[in-house]
């Protein structure tokens, strides 16, 4: 009994000491403590500030398009699923692309690239299910737009190079003939030694021997004969189509 009473006395003494420590004795100390709390941010506030600084929303300015966690961009819009035809606009013309800035062309290239990947996904899925792809002409429109965009960018690069260096092509060259009489475009390149000391360059023969001239003439005749045959075949095809469809005035 004496031991239990002693333990109870010690517990009550510890409780009174704890209350004395956490109790604010006067309004002055309360005012001082409130000033201290307002003047110095607490650990919780610092943690909140740190968390607010390290949020991914601060990095949102680095993205140029909406971020998606799935593969939705490889598929068409849900409202187009199951449709046989999908409305699409005309391809970009060179005149429209020339009026845009380099930054807009750069963005448009990636937009067309994403559209092309999406259309290829739809085409592959249609082949897997053995069904008709909705509006397959969209692939040709996108490819035609990308080809024209590439042409416009090359035109600007050539114009800038012509203004800076006086050369229209990025790598100068000239038309040359090989030993077989074929004409090809030879691009110049830099060598560490002069051409008359370069054995590898001297082994290249940029001329046509005299005995190759008859074969060159025969090759040209063969090319012209094949061209005439293709034109005659196309003409016969158009004539046959006009006989089958007399009301069709447009060329097939």
PDB file of C-alpha atoms in Angstrom:
ATOM      1  CA  UNK A   1       0.000   0.000   0.000  1.00  0.00           C
ATOM      2  CA  UNK A   2       2.871   2.357   0.840  1.00  0.00           C
ATOM      3  CA  UNK A   3       4.509   1.690  -2.505  1.00  0.00           C
ATOM      4  CA  UNK A   4       1.292   2.398  -4.385  1.00  0.00           C
ATOM      5  CA  UNK A   5       0.779   5.640  -2.524  1.00  0.00           C
ATOM      6  CA  UNK A   6       4.336   6.744  -3.273  1.00  0.00           C
ATOM      7  CA  UNK A   7       3.863   5.976  -6.970  1.00  0.00           C
ATOM      8  CA  UNK A   8       0.631   7.957  -7.083  1.00  0.00           C
ATOM      9  CA  UNK A   9       2.356  10.928  -5.419  1.00  0.00           C
ATOM     10  CA  UNK A  10       5.168  10.864  -7.954  1.00  0.00           C
ATOM     11  CA  UNK A  11       2.680  10.696 -10.871  1.00  0.00           C
ATOM     12  CA  UNK A  12       0.696  13.659  -9.556  1.00  0.00           C
ATOM     13  CA  UNK A  13       3.930  15.649  -9.120  1.00  0.00           C
ATOM     14  CA  UNK A  14       4.919  14.961 -12.734  1.00  0.00           C
ATOM     15  CA  UNK A  15       1.481  16.023 -13.951  1.00  0.00           C
ATOM     16  CA  UNK A  16       1.673  19.322 -12.008  1.00  0.00           C
ATOM     17  CA  UNK A  17       5.133  20.029 -13.475  1.00  0.00           C
ATOM     18  CA  UNK A  18       3.840  19.359 -16.993  1.00  0.00           C
ATOM     19  CA  UNK A  19       0.877  21.697 -16.503  1.00  0.00           C
ATOM     20  CA  UNK A  20       3.174  24.361 -15.099  1.00  0.00           C
ATOM     21  CA  UNK A  21       5.385  24.166 -18.158  1.00  0.00           C
ATOM     22  CA  UNK A  22       2.664  24.434 -20.816  1.00  0.00           C
ATOM     23  CA  UNK A  23       0.595  27.051 -18.946  1.00  0.00           C
ATOM     24  CA  UNK A  24       0.919  30.731 -19.927  1.00  0.00           C
ATOM     25  CA  UNK A  25       1.161  32.629 -16.685  1.00  0.00           C
ATOM     26  CA  UNK A  26       0.165  36.166 -17.784  1.00  0.00           C
ATOM     27  CA  UNK A  27      -1.296  38.118 -20.765  1.00  0.00           C
ATOM     28  CA  UNK A  28       2.138  39.655 -21.359  1.00  0.00           C
ATOM     29  CA  UNK A  29       3.675  36.298 -21.971  1.00  0.00           C
ATOM     30  CA  UNK A  30       0.700  35.413 -24.183  1.00  0.00           C
ATOM     31  CA  UNK A  31       1.253  38.585 -26.227  1.00  0.00           C
ATOM     32  CA  UNK A  32       4.944  37.851 -26.528  1.00  0.00           C
ATOM     33  CA  UNK A  33       4.243  34.307 -27.568  1.00  0.00           C
ATOM     34  CA  UNK A  34       1.706  35.467 -30.204  1.00  0.00           C
ATOM     35  CA  UNK A  35       4.248  37.956 -31.574  1.00  0.00           C
ATOM     36  CA  UNK A  36       6.832  35.222 -31.728  1.00  0.00           C
ATOM     37  CA  UNK A  37       4.428  32.975 -33.579  1.00  0.00           C
ATOM     38  CA  UNK A  38       3.548  35.672 -36.109  1.00  0.00           C
ATOM     39  CA  UNK A  39       7.117  36.903 -36.641  1.00  0.00           C
ATOM     40  CA  UNK A  40       8.683  33.529 -37.219  1.00  0.00           C
ATOM     41  CA  UNK A  41       7.010  31.025 -39.576  1.00  0.00           C
ATOM     42  CA  UNK A  42       6.323  27.690 -38.091  1.00  0.00           C
ATOM     43  CA  UNK A  43       7.738  24.434 -39.305  1.00  0.00           C
ATOM     44  CA  UNK A  44       4.381  23.507 -40.762  1.00  0.00           C
ATOM     45  CA  UNK A  45       4.236  26.705 -42.791  1.00  0.00           C
ATOM     46  CA  UNK A  46       7.778  26.139 -44.041  1.00  0.00           C
ATOM     47  CA  UNK A  47       6.839  22.633 -45.048  1.00  0.00           C
ATOM     48  CA  UNK A  48       3.774  23.934 -46.867  1.00  0.00           C
ATOM     49  CA  UNK A  49       5.912  26.502 -48.681  1.00  0.00           C
ATOM     50  CA  UNK A  50       8.380  23.825 -49.651  1.00  0.00           C
ATOM     51  CA  UNK A  51       5.612  21.580 -50.882  1.00  0.00           C
ATOM     52  CA  UNK A  52       4.039  24.437 -52.828  1.00  0.00           C
ATOM     53  CA  UNK A  53       7.408  25.195 -54.458  1.00  0.00           C
ATOM     54  CA  UNK A  54       8.066  21.617 -55.408  1.00  0.00           C
ATOM     55  CA  UNK A  55       4.670  20.994 -56.988  1.00  0.00           C
ATOM     56  CA  UNK A  56       4.655  19.859 -60.637  1.00  0.00           C
ATOM     57  CA  UNK A  57       2.458  22.846 -61.505  1.00  0.00           C
ATOM     58  CA  UNK A  58       5.558  25.035 -61.342  1.00  0.00           C
ATOM     59  CA  UNK A  59       7.007  23.040 -64.241  1.00  0.00           C
ATOM     60  CA  UNK A  60       3.887  23.346 -66.367  1.00  0.00           C
ATOM     61  CA  UNK A  61       5.405  26.231 -68.310  1.00  0.00           C
ATOM     62  CA  UNK A  62       7.936  23.812 -69.806  1.00  0.00           C
ATOM     63  CA  UNK A  63       5.262  21.867 -71.677  1.00  0.00           C
ATOM     64  CA  UNK A  64       3.968  22.997 -75.069  1.00  0.00           C
ATOM     65  CA  UNK A  65       0.978  20.651 -75.212  1.00  0.00           C
ATOM     66  CA  UNK A  66      -1.459  19.095 -72.806  1.00  0.00           C
ATOM     67  CA  UNK A  67       0.069  16.183 -70.902  1.00  0.00           C
ATOM     68  CA  UNK A  68      -1.854  12.913 -70.978  1.00  0.00           C
ATOM     69  CA  UNK A  69      -1.019   9.830 -69.003  1.00  0.00           C
ATOM     70  CA  UNK A  70      -2.487   7.324 -71.482  1.00  0.00           C
ATOM     71  CA  UNK A  71      -2.266   6.594 -75.194  1.00  0.00           C
ATOM     72  CA  UNK A  72      -5.281   8.684 -76.171  1.00  0.00           C
ATOM     73  CA  UNK A  73      -3.327  10.741 -78.692  1.00  0.00           C
ATOM     74  CA  UNK A  74      -2.676   7.629 -80.803  1.00  0.00           C
ATOM     75  CA  UNK A  75      -6.426   7.204 -81.353  1.00  0.00           C
ATOM     76  CA  UNK A  76      -9.119   9.337 -82.917  1.00  0.00           C
ATOM     77  CA  UNK A  77     -11.686  11.292 -80.924  1.00  0.00           C
ATOM     78  CA  UNK A  78     -14.350   9.143 -79.228  1.00  0.00           C
ATOM     79  CA  UNK A  79     -17.161  10.768 -81.210  1.00  0.00           C
ATOM     80  CA  UNK A  80     -15.529   9.477 -84.439  1.00  0.00           C
ATOM     81  CA  UNK A  81     -15.403   5.853 -83.327  1.00  0.00           C
ATOM     82  CA  UNK A  82     -17.537   3.596 -85.487  1.00  0.00           C
ATOM     83  CA  UNK A  83     -18.116   6.246 -88.171  1.00  0.00           C
ATOM     84  CA  UNK A  84     -17.609   5.374 -91.827  1.00  0.00           C
ATOM     85  CA  UNK A  85     -16.592   8.916 -92.832  1.00  0.00           C
ATOM     86  CA  UNK A  86     -14.802  11.586 -90.840  1.00  0.00           C
ATOM     87  CA  UNK A  87     -14.811  15.226 -91.878  1.00  0.00           C
ATOM     88  CA  UNK A  88     -11.371  16.668 -92.602  1.00  0.00           C
ATOM     89  CA  UNK A  89     -10.134  19.903 -94.084  1.00  0.00           C
ATOM     90  CA  UNK A  90      -7.964  20.521 -97.109  1.00  0.00           C
ATOM     91  CA  UNK A  91      -4.183  20.043 -96.900  1.00  0.00           C
ATOM     92  CA  UNK A  92      -1.937  23.008 -96.225  1.00  0.00           C
ATOM     93  CA  UNK A  93      -0.823  24.827 -99.346  1.00  0.00           C
ATOM     94  CA  UNK A  94       2.655  26.224 -99.911  1.00  0.00           C
ATOM     95  CA  UNK A  95       1.222  29.746-100.078  1.00  0.00           C
ATOM     96  CA  UNK A  96      -0.321  29.399 -96.631  1.00  0.00           C
ATOM     97  CA  UNK A  97       2.856  27.920 -95.159  1.00  0.00           C
ATOM     98  CA  UNK A  98       5.084  30.666 -96.559  1.00  0.00           C
ATOM     99  CA  UNK A  99       3.058  33.251 -94.623  1.00  0.00           C
ATOM    100  CA  UNK A 100       3.874  31.599 -91.270  1.00  0.00           C
ATOM    101  CA  UNK A 101       6.892  32.145 -89.045  1.00  0.00           C
ATOM    102  CA  UNK A 102       9.570  29.559 -88.329  1.00  0.00           C
ATOM    103  CA  UNK A 103       8.176  28.944 -84.849  1.00  0.00           C
ATOM    104  CA  UNK A 104       4.692  28.292 -86.223  1.00  0.00           C
ATOM    105  CA  UNK A 105       6.104  25.917 -88.833  1.00  0.00           C
ATOM    106  CA  UNK A 106       7.995  24.048 -86.130  1.00  0.00           C
ATOM    107  CA  UNK A 107       4.826  23.615 -84.070  1.00  0.00           C
ATOM    108  CA  UNK A 108       2.764  22.674 -87.113  1.00  0.00           C
ATOM    109  CA  UNK A 109       5.278  19.980 -88.068  1.00  0.00           C
ATOM    110  CA  UNK A 110       4.814  18.170 -84.758  1.00  0.00           C
ATOM    111  CA  UNK A 111       1.043  18.577 -84.947  1.00  0.00           C
ATOM    112  CA  UNK A 112       1.061  16.912 -88.367  1.00  0.00           C
ATOM    113  CA  UNK A 113       3.422  14.230 -87.106  1.00  0.00           C
ATOM    114  CA  UNK A 114       1.070  13.362 -84.236  1.00  0.00           C
ATOM    115  CA  UNK A 115      -1.856  13.305 -86.667  1.00  0.00           C
ATOM    116  CA  UNK A 116       0.080  11.001 -88.977  1.00  0.00           C
ATOM    117  CA  UNK A 117       0.897   8.573 -86.165  1.00  0.00           C
ATOM    118  CA  UNK A 118      -2.740   8.583 -85.094  1.00  0.00           C
ATOM    119  CA  UNK A 119      -3.922   7.810 -88.633  1.00  0.00           C
ATOM    120  CA  UNK A 120      -1.389   4.996 -88.986  1.00  0.00           C
ATOM    121  CA  UNK A 121      -2.697   3.511 -85.736  1.00  0.00           C
ATOM    122  CA  UNK A 122      -6.271   3.635 -87.051  1.00  0.00           C
ATOM    123  CA  UNK A 123      -5.162   2.070 -90.343  1.00  0.00           C
ATOM    124  CA  UNK A 124      -3.374  -0.788 -88.596  1.00  0.00           C
ATOM    125  CA  UNK A 125      -6.356  -1.416 -86.325  1.00  0.00           C
ATOM    126  CA  UNK A 126      -8.671  -1.457 -89.344  1.00  0.00           C
ATOM    127  CA  UNK A 127      -6.418  -4.020 -91.028  1.00  0.00           C
ATOM    128  CA  UNK A 128      -6.428  -6.150 -87.895  1.00  0.00           C
ATOM    129  CA  UNK A 129     -10.239  -6.114 -87.726  1.00  0.00           C
ATOM    130  CA  UNK A 130     -10.505  -6.448 -91.529  1.00  0.00           C
ATOM    131  CA  UNK A 131     -12.740  -3.434 -91.910  1.00  0.00           C
ATOM    132  CA  UNK A 132     -12.584  -0.277 -93.990  1.00  0.00           C
ATOM    133  CA  UNK A 133     -10.636   2.605 -92.487  1.00  0.00           C
ATOM    134  CA  UNK A 134     -12.828   5.726 -92.087  1.00  0.00           C
ATOM    135  CA  UNK A 135     -11.744   8.420 -94.559  1.00  0.00           C
ATOM    136  CA  UNK A 136      -8.362   6.956 -95.609  1.00  0.00           C
ATOM    137  CA  UNK A 137      -7.648  10.045 -97.708  1.00  0.00           C
ATOM    138  CA  UNK A 138      -6.599  11.850 -94.526  1.00  0.00           C
ATOM    139  CA  UNK A 139      -3.212  10.119 -94.630  1.00  0.00           C
ATOM    140  CA  UNK A 140      -2.421  11.537 -98.061  1.00  0.00           C
ATOM    141  CA  UNK A 141      -3.517  15.001 -96.954  1.00  0.00           C
ATOM    142  CA  UNK A 142      -1.195  14.922 -93.951  1.00  0.00           C
ATOM    143  CA  UNK A 143       1.718  13.576 -95.982  1.00  0.00           C
ATOM    144  CA  UNK A 144       1.159  16.229 -98.644  1.00  0.00           C
ATOM    145  CA  UNK A 145       1.103  18.959 -95.991  1.00  0.00           C
ATOM    146  CA  UNK A 146       4.320  17.674 -94.399  1.00  0.00           C
ATOM    147  CA  UNK A 147       6.023  17.476 -97.789  1.00  0.00           C
ATOM    148  CA  UNK A 148       5.058  21.064 -98.593  1.00  0.00           C
ATOM    149  CA  UNK A 149       6.151  22.251 -95.164  1.00  0.00           C
ATOM    150  CA  UNK A 150       9.550  20.610 -95.687  1.00  0.00           C
ATOM    151  CA  UNK A 151       9.828  22.327 -99.065  1.00  0.00           C
ATOM    152  CA  UNK A 152       9.076  25.746 -97.543  1.00  0.00           C
ATOM    153  CA  UNK A 153      11.689  25.232 -94.823  1.00  0.00           C
ATOM    154  CA  UNK A 154      14.309  24.243 -97.423  1.00  0.00           C
ATOM    155  CA  UNK A 155      13.456  27.336 -99.449  1.00  0.00           C
ATOM    156  CA  UNK A 156      14.127  29.531 -96.420  1.00  0.00           C
ATOM    157  CA  UNK A 157      17.371  27.726 -95.652  1.00  0.00           C
ATOM    158  CA  UNK A 158      18.548  28.126 -99.250  1.00  0.00           C
ATOM    159  CA  UNK A 159      17.622  31.824 -99.265  1.00  0.00           C
ATOM    160  CA  UNK A 160      19.474  32.441 -96.003  1.00  0.00           C
ATOM    161  CA  UNK A 161      22.527  30.531 -97.210  1.00  0.00           C
ATOM    162  CA  UNK A 162      22.485  32.405-100.506  1.00  0.00           C
ATOM    163  CA  UNK A 163      22.389  35.691 -98.614  1.00  0.00           C
ATOM    164  CA  UNK A 164      25.191  34.771 -96.199  1.00  0.00           C
ATOM    165  CA  UNK A 165      27.586  32.734 -98.336  1.00  0.00           C
ATOM    166  CA  UNK A 166      26.439  33.306-101.913  1.00  0.00           C
ATOM    167  CA  UNK A 167      25.844  29.553-102.429  1.00  0.00           C
ATOM    168  CA  UNK A 168      22.414  28.175-103.084  1.00  0.00           C
ATOM    169  CA  UNK A 169      23.156  24.611-101.987  1.00  0.00           C
ATOM    170  CA  UNK A 170      24.412  23.604 -98.564  1.00  0.00           C
ATOM    171  CA  UNK A 171      27.269  21.666-100.112  1.00  0.00           C
ATOM    172  CA  UNK A 172      28.609  22.974-103.447  1.00  0.00           C
ATOM    173  CA  UNK A 173      29.256  20.649-106.344  1.00  0.00           C
ATOM    174  CA  UNK A 174      28.968  20.205-110.090  1.00  0.00           C
ATOM    175  CA  UNK A 175      27.605  17.845-112.712  1.00  0.00           C
ATOM    176  CA  UNK A 176      30.114  15.180-113.763  1.00  0.00           C
ATOM    177  CA  UNK A 177      30.242  12.012-115.842  1.00  0.00           C
ATOM    178  CA  UNK A 178      31.501   8.646-114.695  1.00  0.00           C
ATOM    179  CA  UNK A 179      33.218   5.911-116.726  1.00  0.00           C
ATOM    180  CA  UNK A 180      29.814   4.484-117.743  1.00  0.00           C
ATOM    181  CA  UNK A 181      28.650   7.735-119.306  1.00  0.00           C
ATOM    182  CA  UNK A 182      26.117   8.498-116.573  1.00  0.00           C
ATOM    183  CA  UNK A 183      25.731  12.094-115.436  1.00  0.00           C
ATOM    184  CA  UNK A 184      25.543  12.617-111.681  1.00  0.00           C
ATOM    185  CA  UNK A 185      25.854  15.433-109.161  1.00  0.00           C
ATOM    186  CA  UNK A 186      29.237  15.380-107.426  1.00  0.00           C
ATOM    187  CA  UNK A 187      29.360  17.199-104.096  1.00  0.00           C
ATOM    188  CA  UNK A 188      32.636  18.799-103.169  1.00  0.00           C
ATOM    189  CA  UNK A 189      34.330  17.801 -99.931  1.00  0.00           C
ATOM    190  CA  UNK A 190      37.349  18.976 -97.990  1.00  0.00           C
ATOM    191  CA  UNK A 191      40.588  16.989 -98.002  1.00  0.00           C
ATOM    192  CA  UNK A 192      43.689  17.471 -95.818  1.00  0.00           C
ATOM    193  CA  UNK A 193      45.990  17.340 -98.865  1.00  0.00           C
ATOM    194  CA  UNK A 194      45.747  18.811-102.391  1.00  0.00           C
ATOM    195  CA  UNK A 195      43.876  16.830-105.016  1.00  0.00           C
ATOM    196  CA  UNK A 196      46.993  16.138-107.156  1.00  0.00           C
ATOM    197  CA  UNK A 197      48.647  14.474-104.117  1.00  0.00           C
ATOM    198  CA  UNK A 198      45.572  12.511-103.056  1.00  0.00           C
ATOM    199  CA  UNK A 199      45.848   8.989-104.479  1.00  0.00           C
ATOM    200  CA  UNK A 200      42.313   8.064-103.473  1.00  0.00           C
ATOM    201  CA  UNK A 201      40.866  11.041-105.340  1.00  0.00           C
ATOM    202  CA  UNK A 202      43.010  10.352-108.403  1.00  0.00           C
ATOM    203  CA  UNK A 203      41.622   6.807-108.598  1.00  0.00           C
ATOM    204  CA  UNK A 204      38.161   8.286-109.289  1.00  0.00           C
ATOM    205  CA  UNK A 205      37.604   8.646-113.013  1.00  0.00           C
ATOM    206  CA  UNK A 206      35.428  11.635-113.861  1.00  0.00           C
ATOM    207  CA  UNK A 207      35.469  11.095-117.621  1.00  0.00           C
ATOM    208  CA  UNK A 208      33.909   8.783-120.186  1.00  0.00           C
ATOM    209  CA  UNK A 209      36.218   6.638-122.378  1.00  0.00           C
ATOM    210  CA  UNK A 210      35.624   6.828-126.135  1.00  0.00           C
ATOM    211  CA  UNK A 211      34.507   3.188-126.437  1.00  0.00           C
ATOM    212  CA  UNK A 212      31.591   3.876-124.033  1.00  0.00           C
ATOM    213  CA  UNK A 213      29.935   6.426-126.367  1.00  0.00           C
ATOM    214  CA  UNK A 214      27.966   3.839-128.456  1.00  0.00           C
ATOM    215  CA  UNK A 215      26.586   2.228-125.294  1.00  0.00           C
ATOM    216  CA  UNK A 216      25.581   5.622-123.959  1.00  0.00           C
ATOM    217  CA  UNK A 217      23.588   6.211-127.148  1.00  0.00           C
ATOM    218  CA  UNK A 218      21.941   2.798-126.809  1.00  0.00           C
ATOM    219  CA  UNK A 219      21.033   3.529-123.188  1.00  0.00           C
ATOM    220  CA  UNK A 220      19.410   6.827-124.203  1.00  0.00           C
ATOM    221  CA  UNK A 221      17.443   5.081-126.962  1.00  0.00           C
ATOM    222  CA  UNK A 222      16.226   2.471-124.483  1.00  0.00           C
ATOM    223  CA  UNK A 223      15.076   5.182-122.085  1.00  0.00           C
ATOM    224  CA  UNK A 224      13.183   7.052-124.825  1.00  0.00           C
ATOM    225  CA  UNK A 225      11.603   3.791-126.070  1.00  0.00           C
ATOM    226  CA  UNK A 226      10.333   2.927-122.593  1.00  0.00           C
ATOM    227  CA  UNK A 227       8.960   6.431-122.174  1.00  0.00           C
ATOM    228  CA  UNK A 228       7.068   6.174-125.490  1.00  0.00           C
ATOM    229  CA  UNK A 229       5.642   2.802-124.443  1.00  0.00           C
ATOM    230  CA  UNK A 230       4.373   4.204-121.150  1.00  0.00           C
ATOM    231  CA  UNK A 231       2.719   7.126-122.888  1.00  0.00           C
ATOM    232  CA  UNK A 232       1.070   4.804-125.445  1.00  0.00           C
ATOM    233  CA  UNK A 233      -0.140   2.496-122.677  1.00  0.00           C
ATOM    234  CA  UNK A 234      -1.659   5.418-120.766  1.00  0.00           C
ATOM    235  CA  UNK A 235      -3.314   6.681-123.947  1.00  0.00           C
ATOM    236  CA  UNK A 236      -4.892   3.276-124.634  1.00  0.00           C
ATOM    237  CA  UNK A 237      -6.106   3.101-121.043  1.00  0.00           C
ATOM    238  CA  UNK A 238      -7.793   6.510-121.308  1.00  0.00           C
ATOM    239  CA  UNK A 239      -9.397   5.512-124.597  1.00  0.00           C
ATOM    240  CA  UNK A 240     -10.729   2.279-123.118  1.00  0.00           C
ATOM    241  CA  UNK A 241     -12.167   4.123-120.118  1.00  0.00           C
ATOM    242  CA  UNK A 242     -13.847   6.678-122.358  1.00  0.00           C
ATOM    243  CA  UNK A 243     -15.508   3.860-124.290  1.00  0.00           C
ATOM    244  CA  UNK A 244     -16.730   2.195-121.081  1.00  0.00           C
ATOM    245  CA  UNK A 245     -17.935   5.466-119.500  1.00  0.00           C
ATOM    246  CA  UNK A 246     -18.866   7.862-122.305  1.00  0.00           C
ATOM    247  CA  UNK A 247     -20.382  10.431-119.922  1.00  0.00           C
ATOM    248  CA  UNK A 248     -17.236  10.644-117.839  1.00  0.00           C
ATOM    249  CA  UNK A 249     -15.284  13.603-119.134  1.00  0.00           C
ATOM    250  CA  UNK A 250     -12.677  13.699-116.364  1.00  0.00           C
ATOM    251  CA  UNK A 251      -9.564  11.602-116.643  1.00  0.00           C
ATOM    252  CA  UNK A 252      -9.492   8.537-114.432  1.00  0.00           C
TER     253      UNK A 252
END
